GROMACS .gro file of C-alpha atoms in nm:
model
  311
    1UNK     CA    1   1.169  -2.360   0.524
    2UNK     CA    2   1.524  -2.365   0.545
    3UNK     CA    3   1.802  -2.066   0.450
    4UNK     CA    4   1.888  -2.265   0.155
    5UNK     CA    5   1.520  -2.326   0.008
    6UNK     CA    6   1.423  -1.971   0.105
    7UNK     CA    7   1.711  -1.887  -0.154
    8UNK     CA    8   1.607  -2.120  -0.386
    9UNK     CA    9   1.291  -2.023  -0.369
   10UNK     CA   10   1.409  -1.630  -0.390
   11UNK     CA   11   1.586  -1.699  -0.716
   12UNK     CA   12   1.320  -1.906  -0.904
   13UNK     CA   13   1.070  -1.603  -0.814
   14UNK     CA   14   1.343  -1.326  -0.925
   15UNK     CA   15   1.459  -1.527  -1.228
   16UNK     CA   16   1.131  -1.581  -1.360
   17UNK     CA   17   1.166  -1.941  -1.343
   18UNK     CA   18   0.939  -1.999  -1.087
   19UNK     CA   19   0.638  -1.925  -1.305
   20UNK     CA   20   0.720  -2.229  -1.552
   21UNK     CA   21   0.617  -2.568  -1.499
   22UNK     CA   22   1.004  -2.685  -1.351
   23UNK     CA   23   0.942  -2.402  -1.088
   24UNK     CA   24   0.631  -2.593  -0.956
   25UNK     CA   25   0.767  -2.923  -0.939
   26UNK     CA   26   1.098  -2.759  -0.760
   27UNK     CA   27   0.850  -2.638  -0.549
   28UNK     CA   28   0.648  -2.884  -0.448
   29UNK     CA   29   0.910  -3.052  -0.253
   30UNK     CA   30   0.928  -2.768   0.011
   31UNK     CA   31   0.590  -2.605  -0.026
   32UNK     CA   32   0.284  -2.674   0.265
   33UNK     CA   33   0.162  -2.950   0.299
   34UNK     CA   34  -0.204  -3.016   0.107
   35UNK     CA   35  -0.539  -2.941   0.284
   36UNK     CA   36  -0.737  -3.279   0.444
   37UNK     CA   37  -0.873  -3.427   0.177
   38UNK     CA   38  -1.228  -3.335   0.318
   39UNK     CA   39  -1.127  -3.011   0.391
   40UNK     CA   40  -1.420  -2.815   0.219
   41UNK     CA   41  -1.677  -3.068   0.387
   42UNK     CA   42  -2.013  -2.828   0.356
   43UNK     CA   43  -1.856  -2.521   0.221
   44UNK     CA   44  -2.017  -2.380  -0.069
   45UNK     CA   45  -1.789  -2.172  -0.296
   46UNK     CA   46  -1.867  -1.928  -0.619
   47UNK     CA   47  -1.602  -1.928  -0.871
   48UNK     CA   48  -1.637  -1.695  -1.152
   49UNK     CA   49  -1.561  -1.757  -1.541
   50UNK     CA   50  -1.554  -2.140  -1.468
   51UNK     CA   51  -1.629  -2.270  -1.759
   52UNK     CA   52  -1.234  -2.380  -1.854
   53UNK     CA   53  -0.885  -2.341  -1.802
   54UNK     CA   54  -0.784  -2.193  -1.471
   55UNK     CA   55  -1.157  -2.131  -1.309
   56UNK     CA   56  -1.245  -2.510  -1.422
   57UNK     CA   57  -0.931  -2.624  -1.262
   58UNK     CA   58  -1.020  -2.411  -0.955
   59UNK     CA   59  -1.379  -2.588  -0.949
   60UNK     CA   60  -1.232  -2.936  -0.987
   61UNK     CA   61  -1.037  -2.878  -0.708
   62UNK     CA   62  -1.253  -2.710  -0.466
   63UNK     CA   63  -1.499  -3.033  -0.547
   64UNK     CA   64  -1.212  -3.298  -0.472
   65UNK     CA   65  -1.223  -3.116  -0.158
   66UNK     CA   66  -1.621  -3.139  -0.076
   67UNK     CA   67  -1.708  -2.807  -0.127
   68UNK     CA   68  -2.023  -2.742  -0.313
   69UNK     CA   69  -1.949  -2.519  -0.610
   70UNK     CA   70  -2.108  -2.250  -0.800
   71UNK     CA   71  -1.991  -2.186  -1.144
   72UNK     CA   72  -2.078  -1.854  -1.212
   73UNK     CA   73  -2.120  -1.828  -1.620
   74UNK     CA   74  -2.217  -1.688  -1.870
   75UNK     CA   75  -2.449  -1.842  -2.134
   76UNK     CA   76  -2.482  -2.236  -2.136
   77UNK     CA   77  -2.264  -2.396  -1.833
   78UNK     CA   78  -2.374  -2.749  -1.842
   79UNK     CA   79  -2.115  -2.888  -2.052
   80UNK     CA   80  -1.857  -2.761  -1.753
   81UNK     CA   81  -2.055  -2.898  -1.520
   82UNK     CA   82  -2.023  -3.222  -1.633
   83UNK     CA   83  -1.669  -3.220  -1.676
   84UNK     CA   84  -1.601  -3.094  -1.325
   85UNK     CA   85  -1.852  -3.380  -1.219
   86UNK     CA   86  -1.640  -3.658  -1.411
   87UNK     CA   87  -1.335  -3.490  -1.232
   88UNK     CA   88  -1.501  -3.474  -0.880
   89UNK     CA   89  -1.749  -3.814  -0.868
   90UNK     CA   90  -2.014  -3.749  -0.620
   91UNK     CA   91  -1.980  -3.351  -0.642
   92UNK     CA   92  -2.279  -3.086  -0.600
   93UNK     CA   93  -2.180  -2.854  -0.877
   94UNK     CA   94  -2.451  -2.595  -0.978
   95UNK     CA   95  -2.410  -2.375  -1.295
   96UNK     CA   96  -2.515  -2.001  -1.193
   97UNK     CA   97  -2.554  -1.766  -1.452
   98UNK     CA   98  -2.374  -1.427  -1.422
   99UNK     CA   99  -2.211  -1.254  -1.646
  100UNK     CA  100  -1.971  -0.995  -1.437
  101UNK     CA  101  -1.846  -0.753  -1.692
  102UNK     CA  102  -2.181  -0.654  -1.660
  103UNK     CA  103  -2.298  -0.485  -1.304
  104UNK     CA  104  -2.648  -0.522  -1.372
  105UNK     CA  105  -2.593  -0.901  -1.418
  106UNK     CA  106  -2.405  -0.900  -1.082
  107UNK     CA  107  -2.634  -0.737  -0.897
  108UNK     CA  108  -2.952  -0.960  -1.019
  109UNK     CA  109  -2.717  -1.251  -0.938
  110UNK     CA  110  -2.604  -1.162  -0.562
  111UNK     CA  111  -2.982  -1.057  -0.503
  112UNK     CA  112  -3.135  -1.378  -0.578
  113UNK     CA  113  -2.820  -1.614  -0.416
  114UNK     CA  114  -2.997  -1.782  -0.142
  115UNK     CA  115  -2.757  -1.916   0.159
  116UNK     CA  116  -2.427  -1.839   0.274
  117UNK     CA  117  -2.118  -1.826   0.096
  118UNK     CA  118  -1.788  -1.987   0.228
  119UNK     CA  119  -1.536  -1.929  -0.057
  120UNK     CA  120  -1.579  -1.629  -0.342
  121UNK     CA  121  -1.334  -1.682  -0.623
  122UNK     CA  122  -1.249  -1.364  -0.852
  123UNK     CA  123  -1.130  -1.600  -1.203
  124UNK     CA  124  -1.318  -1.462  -1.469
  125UNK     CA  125  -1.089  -1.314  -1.721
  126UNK     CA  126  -1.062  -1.149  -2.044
  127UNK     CA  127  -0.781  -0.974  -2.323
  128UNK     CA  128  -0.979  -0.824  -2.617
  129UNK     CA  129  -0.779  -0.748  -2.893
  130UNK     CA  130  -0.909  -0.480  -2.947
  131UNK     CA  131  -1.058  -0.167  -2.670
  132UNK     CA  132  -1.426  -0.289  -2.644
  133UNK     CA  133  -1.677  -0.159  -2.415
  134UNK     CA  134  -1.987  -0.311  -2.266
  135UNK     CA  135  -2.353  -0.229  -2.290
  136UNK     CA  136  -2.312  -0.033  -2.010
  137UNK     CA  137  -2.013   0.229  -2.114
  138UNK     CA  138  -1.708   0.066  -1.937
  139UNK     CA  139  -1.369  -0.126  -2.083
  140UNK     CA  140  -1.451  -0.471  -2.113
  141UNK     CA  141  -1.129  -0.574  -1.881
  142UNK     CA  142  -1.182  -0.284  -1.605
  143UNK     CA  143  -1.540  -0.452  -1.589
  144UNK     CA  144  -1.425  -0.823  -1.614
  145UNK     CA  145  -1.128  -0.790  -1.347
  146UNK     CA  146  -1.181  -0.514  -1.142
  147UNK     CA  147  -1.587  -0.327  -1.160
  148UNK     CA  148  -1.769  -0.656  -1.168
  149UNK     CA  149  -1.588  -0.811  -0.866
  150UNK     CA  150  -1.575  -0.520  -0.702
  151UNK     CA  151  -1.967  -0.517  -0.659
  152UNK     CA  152  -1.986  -0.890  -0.652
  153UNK     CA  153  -1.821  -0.890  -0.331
  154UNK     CA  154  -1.954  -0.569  -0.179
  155UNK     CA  155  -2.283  -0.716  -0.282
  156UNK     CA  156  -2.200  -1.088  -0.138
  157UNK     CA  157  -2.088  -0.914   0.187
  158UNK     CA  158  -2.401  -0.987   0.405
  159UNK     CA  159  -2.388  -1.347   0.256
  160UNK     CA  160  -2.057  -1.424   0.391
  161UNK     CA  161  -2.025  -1.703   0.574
  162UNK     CA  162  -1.807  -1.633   0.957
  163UNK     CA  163  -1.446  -1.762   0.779
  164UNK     CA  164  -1.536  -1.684   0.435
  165UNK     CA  165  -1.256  -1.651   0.224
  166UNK     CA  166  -1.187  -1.425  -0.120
  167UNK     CA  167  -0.957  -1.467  -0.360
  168UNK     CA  168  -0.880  -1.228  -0.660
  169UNK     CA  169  -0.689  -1.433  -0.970
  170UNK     CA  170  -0.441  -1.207  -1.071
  171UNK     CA  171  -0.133  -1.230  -1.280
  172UNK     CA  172   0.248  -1.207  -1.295
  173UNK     CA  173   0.213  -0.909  -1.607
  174UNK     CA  174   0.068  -0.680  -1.304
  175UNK     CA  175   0.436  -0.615  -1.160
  176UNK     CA  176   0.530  -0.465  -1.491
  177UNK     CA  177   0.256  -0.207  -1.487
  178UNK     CA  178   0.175   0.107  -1.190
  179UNK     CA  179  -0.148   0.169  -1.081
  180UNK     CA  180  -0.358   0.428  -1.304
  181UNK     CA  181  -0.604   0.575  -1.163
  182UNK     CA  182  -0.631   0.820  -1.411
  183UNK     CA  183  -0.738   0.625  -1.731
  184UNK     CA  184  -0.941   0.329  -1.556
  185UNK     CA  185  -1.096   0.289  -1.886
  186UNK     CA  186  -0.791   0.310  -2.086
  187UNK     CA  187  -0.940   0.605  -2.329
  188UNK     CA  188  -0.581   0.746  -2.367
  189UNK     CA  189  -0.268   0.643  -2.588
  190UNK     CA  190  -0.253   0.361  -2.796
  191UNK     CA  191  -0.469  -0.013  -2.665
  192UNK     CA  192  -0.202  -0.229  -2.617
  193UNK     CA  193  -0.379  -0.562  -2.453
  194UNK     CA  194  -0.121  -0.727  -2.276
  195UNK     CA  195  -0.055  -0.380  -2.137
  196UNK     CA  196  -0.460  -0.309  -2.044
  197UNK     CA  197  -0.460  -0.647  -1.906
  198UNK     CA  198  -0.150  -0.618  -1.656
  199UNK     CA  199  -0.344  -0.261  -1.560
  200UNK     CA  200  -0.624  -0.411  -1.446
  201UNK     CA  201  -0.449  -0.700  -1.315
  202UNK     CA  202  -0.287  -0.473  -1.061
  203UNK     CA  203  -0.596  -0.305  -0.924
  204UNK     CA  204  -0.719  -0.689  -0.852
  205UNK     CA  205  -0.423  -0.681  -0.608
  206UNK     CA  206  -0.455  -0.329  -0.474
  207UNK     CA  207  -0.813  -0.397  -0.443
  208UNK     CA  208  -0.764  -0.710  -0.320
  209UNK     CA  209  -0.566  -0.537  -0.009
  210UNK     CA  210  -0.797  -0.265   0.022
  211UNK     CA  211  -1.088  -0.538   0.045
  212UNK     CA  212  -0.915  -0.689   0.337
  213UNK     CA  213  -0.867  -0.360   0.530
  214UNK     CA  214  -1.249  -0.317   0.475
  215UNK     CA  215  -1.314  -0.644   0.605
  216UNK     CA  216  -1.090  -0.662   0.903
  217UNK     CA  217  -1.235  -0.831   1.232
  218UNK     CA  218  -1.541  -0.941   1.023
  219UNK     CA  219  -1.343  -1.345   1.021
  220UNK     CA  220  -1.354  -1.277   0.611
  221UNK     CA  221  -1.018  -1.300   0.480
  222UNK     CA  222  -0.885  -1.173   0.146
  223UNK     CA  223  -0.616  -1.250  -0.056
  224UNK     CA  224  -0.502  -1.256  -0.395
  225UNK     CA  225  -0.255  -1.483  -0.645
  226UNK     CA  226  -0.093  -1.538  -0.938
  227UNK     CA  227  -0.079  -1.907  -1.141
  228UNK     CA  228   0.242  -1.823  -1.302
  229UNK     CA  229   0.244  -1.929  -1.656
  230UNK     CA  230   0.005  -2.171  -1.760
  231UNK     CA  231  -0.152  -2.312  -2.070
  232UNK     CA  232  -0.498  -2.194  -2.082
  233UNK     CA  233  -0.749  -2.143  -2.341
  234UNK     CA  234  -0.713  -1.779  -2.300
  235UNK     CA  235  -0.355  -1.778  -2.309
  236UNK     CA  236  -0.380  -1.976  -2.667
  237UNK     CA  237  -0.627  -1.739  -2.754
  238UNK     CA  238  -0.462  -1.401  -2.653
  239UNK     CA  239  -0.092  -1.438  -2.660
  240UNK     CA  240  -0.044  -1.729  -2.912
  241UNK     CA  241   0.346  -1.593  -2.977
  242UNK     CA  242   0.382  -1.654  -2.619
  243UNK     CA  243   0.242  -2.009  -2.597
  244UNK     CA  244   0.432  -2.077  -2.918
  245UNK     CA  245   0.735  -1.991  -2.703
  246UNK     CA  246   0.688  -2.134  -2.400
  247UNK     CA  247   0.478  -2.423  -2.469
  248UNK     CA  248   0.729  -2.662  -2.341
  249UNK     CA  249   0.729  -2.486  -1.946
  250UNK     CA  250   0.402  -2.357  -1.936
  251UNK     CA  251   0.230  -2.518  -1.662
  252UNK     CA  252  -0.110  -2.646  -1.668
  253UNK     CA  253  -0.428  -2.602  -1.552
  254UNK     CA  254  -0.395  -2.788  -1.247
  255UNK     CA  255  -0.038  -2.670  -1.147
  256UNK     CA  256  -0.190  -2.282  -1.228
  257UNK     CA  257  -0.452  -2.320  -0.965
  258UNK     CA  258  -0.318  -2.505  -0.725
  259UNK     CA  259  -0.242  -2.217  -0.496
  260UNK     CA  260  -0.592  -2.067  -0.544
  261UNK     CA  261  -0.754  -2.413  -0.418
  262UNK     CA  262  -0.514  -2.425  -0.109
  263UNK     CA  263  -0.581  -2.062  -0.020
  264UNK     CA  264  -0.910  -2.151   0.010
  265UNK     CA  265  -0.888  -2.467   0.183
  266UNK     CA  266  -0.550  -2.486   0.367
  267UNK     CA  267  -0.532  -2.343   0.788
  268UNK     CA  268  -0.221  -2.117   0.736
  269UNK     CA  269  -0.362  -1.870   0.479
  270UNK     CA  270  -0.693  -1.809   0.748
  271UNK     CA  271  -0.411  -1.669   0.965
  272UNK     CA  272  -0.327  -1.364   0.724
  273UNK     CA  273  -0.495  -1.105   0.560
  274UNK     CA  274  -0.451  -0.890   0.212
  275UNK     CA  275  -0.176  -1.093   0.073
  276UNK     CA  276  -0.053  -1.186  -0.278
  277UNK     CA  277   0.060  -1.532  -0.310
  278UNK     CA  278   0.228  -1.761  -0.569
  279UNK     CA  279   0.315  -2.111  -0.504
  280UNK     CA  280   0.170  -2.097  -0.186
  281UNK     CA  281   0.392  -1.824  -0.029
  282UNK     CA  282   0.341  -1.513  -0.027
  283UNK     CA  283   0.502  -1.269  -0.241
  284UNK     CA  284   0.600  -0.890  -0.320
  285UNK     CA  285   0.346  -0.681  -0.473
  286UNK     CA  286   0.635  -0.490  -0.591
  287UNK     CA  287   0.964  -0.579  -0.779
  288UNK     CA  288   1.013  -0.241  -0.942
  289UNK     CA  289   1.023   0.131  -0.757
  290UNK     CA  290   0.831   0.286  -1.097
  291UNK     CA  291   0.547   0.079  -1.032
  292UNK     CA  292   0.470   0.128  -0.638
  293UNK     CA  293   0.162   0.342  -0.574
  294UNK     CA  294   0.048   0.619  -0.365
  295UNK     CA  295  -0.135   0.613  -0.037
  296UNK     CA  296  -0.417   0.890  -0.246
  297UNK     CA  297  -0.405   0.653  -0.575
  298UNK     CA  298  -0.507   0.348  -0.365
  299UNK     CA  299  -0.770   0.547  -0.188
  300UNK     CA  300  -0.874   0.689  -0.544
  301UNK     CA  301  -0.930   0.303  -0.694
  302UNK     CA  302  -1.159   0.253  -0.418
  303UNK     CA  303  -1.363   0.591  -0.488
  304UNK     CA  304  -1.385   0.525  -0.842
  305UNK     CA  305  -1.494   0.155  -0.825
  306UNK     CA  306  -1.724   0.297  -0.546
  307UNK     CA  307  -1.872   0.539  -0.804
  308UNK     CA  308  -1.864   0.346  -1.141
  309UNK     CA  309  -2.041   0.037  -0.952
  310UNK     CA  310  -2.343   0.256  -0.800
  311UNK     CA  311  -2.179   0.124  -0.402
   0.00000   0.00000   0.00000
């Protein structure tokens, strides 16, 4: 990349603009090259909360790839499956049932996976509009984005295949918020949901880094992204003033998980560990001093996700 496109590039991240649907097509004319179209030849990945938007987008694209994929659901999948087979002709796609706000779920689920896994995508995502807890006492997002991953890969750990590869689907809202590690389950102040949801979406990326420390020299590599802005059932759902805005830029399913598809397909990200990507670069975990946690914080995620999960 030259000095030029590495400022180009710099300014569409800074500006915002990269997130839009212009900043992926801008970017597309610098960014790696794609993975060989057999890439994910007899790989088997898991992609949680596949059952649209980005996580069906991720699937589709694993499949184009040859991977065999695991669309870990909840309730009836079938309907997903199909579609990702009609995307992907001559696919394996099998519909797992898990749902991972709920540890018990996860634990039954990584228990009775048989064979290795290659690639473990984190996807499954939610923004209540109100605080909600599940059956088992925690905040439905802190079990959705951080608890139930958390155990799903400390639980996948001896099923790792040598070169496995985890991803954690974060989002852009995480550089507005700090790590809190002192109201994981958001009992305190007003529930603001965009707010909740850009909590949580930062511990994905602390954990994220803390998950590749734990795994270093084991050949697993971690990373985690962000889509930028795209147009997703959720998104229509949960911030419909926002779609209403953007509509016009917001990218699509596709463009939103391209990056995830290449991180877990493409040689150059198996050469790095812990990193947060976008457009497939990496990028700063931090824009904003206010937000930038402590050394103790980050070891106090892992302690409490240690503790609420049972690990």
């Amino acid at each position: 990349m030259s000095a030029v496109t590495r400022a180009a590039d710099t300014v569409l991240d800074r500006t915002l603009l990269g997130y839009s649907s212009l900043g992926h097509l801008l970017r597309r004319r610098w960014w790696p090259e794609d993975p060989a179209p057999d890439a994910l030849a007899g790989k088997v990945a898991v992609v949680t909360g596949a059952k649209a938007g980005l996580g069906k987008a991720t699937a589709i694209g694993l499949a184009k790839l040859g991977a065999t994929v695991r669309i870990a659901v909840r309730g009836d999948g079938d309907a997903a499956r199909a579609e990702i087979e009609r995307a992907a002709p001559g696919a394996r796609i099998l519909v797992d049932h898990c749902d991972v706000s709920l540890l018990s779920s996860v634990r039954d689920y990584a228990k009775d996976l048989d064979g290795e896994i290659d690639i473990l995508v984190h996807n499954a995502g939610v923004m209540p509009a109100e605080r909600t807890e599940t059956a088992e006492g925690n905040e439905v997002m802190l079990a959705t984005h951080v608890l139930g991953p958390h155990l799903l890969t400390a639980s996948l750990r001896p099923k790792f295949a040598d070169g496995a590869r985890v991803i954690w689907v974060s989002s852009g809202g995480m550089y507005g918020q700090p790590l809190r590690t002192d109201d994981l389950q958001y009992r305190r102040g007003d529930y603001k949901p965009a707010a909740g949801y850009a909590r949580t979406k930062r511990m994905q990326v602390v954990l994220a880094e803390l998950w590749a420390d734990e795994l270093d020299g084991s050949g697993v590599v971690v990373h985690s992204a962000h889509p930028g802005w795209a147009d997703t059932p959720g998104v229509a759902t949960s911030l419909p003033t926002f779609r209403k805005l953007t509509r016009p830029i917001l990218r699509d399913a596709e463009q939103g998980a391209d990056t995830f598809v290449w991180l877990a397909a493409a040689e150059e990200p198996g050469r790095y560990n812990g990193m947060f990507w976008h457009d497939r670069a990496p990028r700063p975990t931090h824009y904003l001093g206010k937000t930038r946690e402590t050394a103790a914080q980050r070891r106090e995620l892992w302690r409490s996700c240690g503790r609420l999960t049972g690990l």
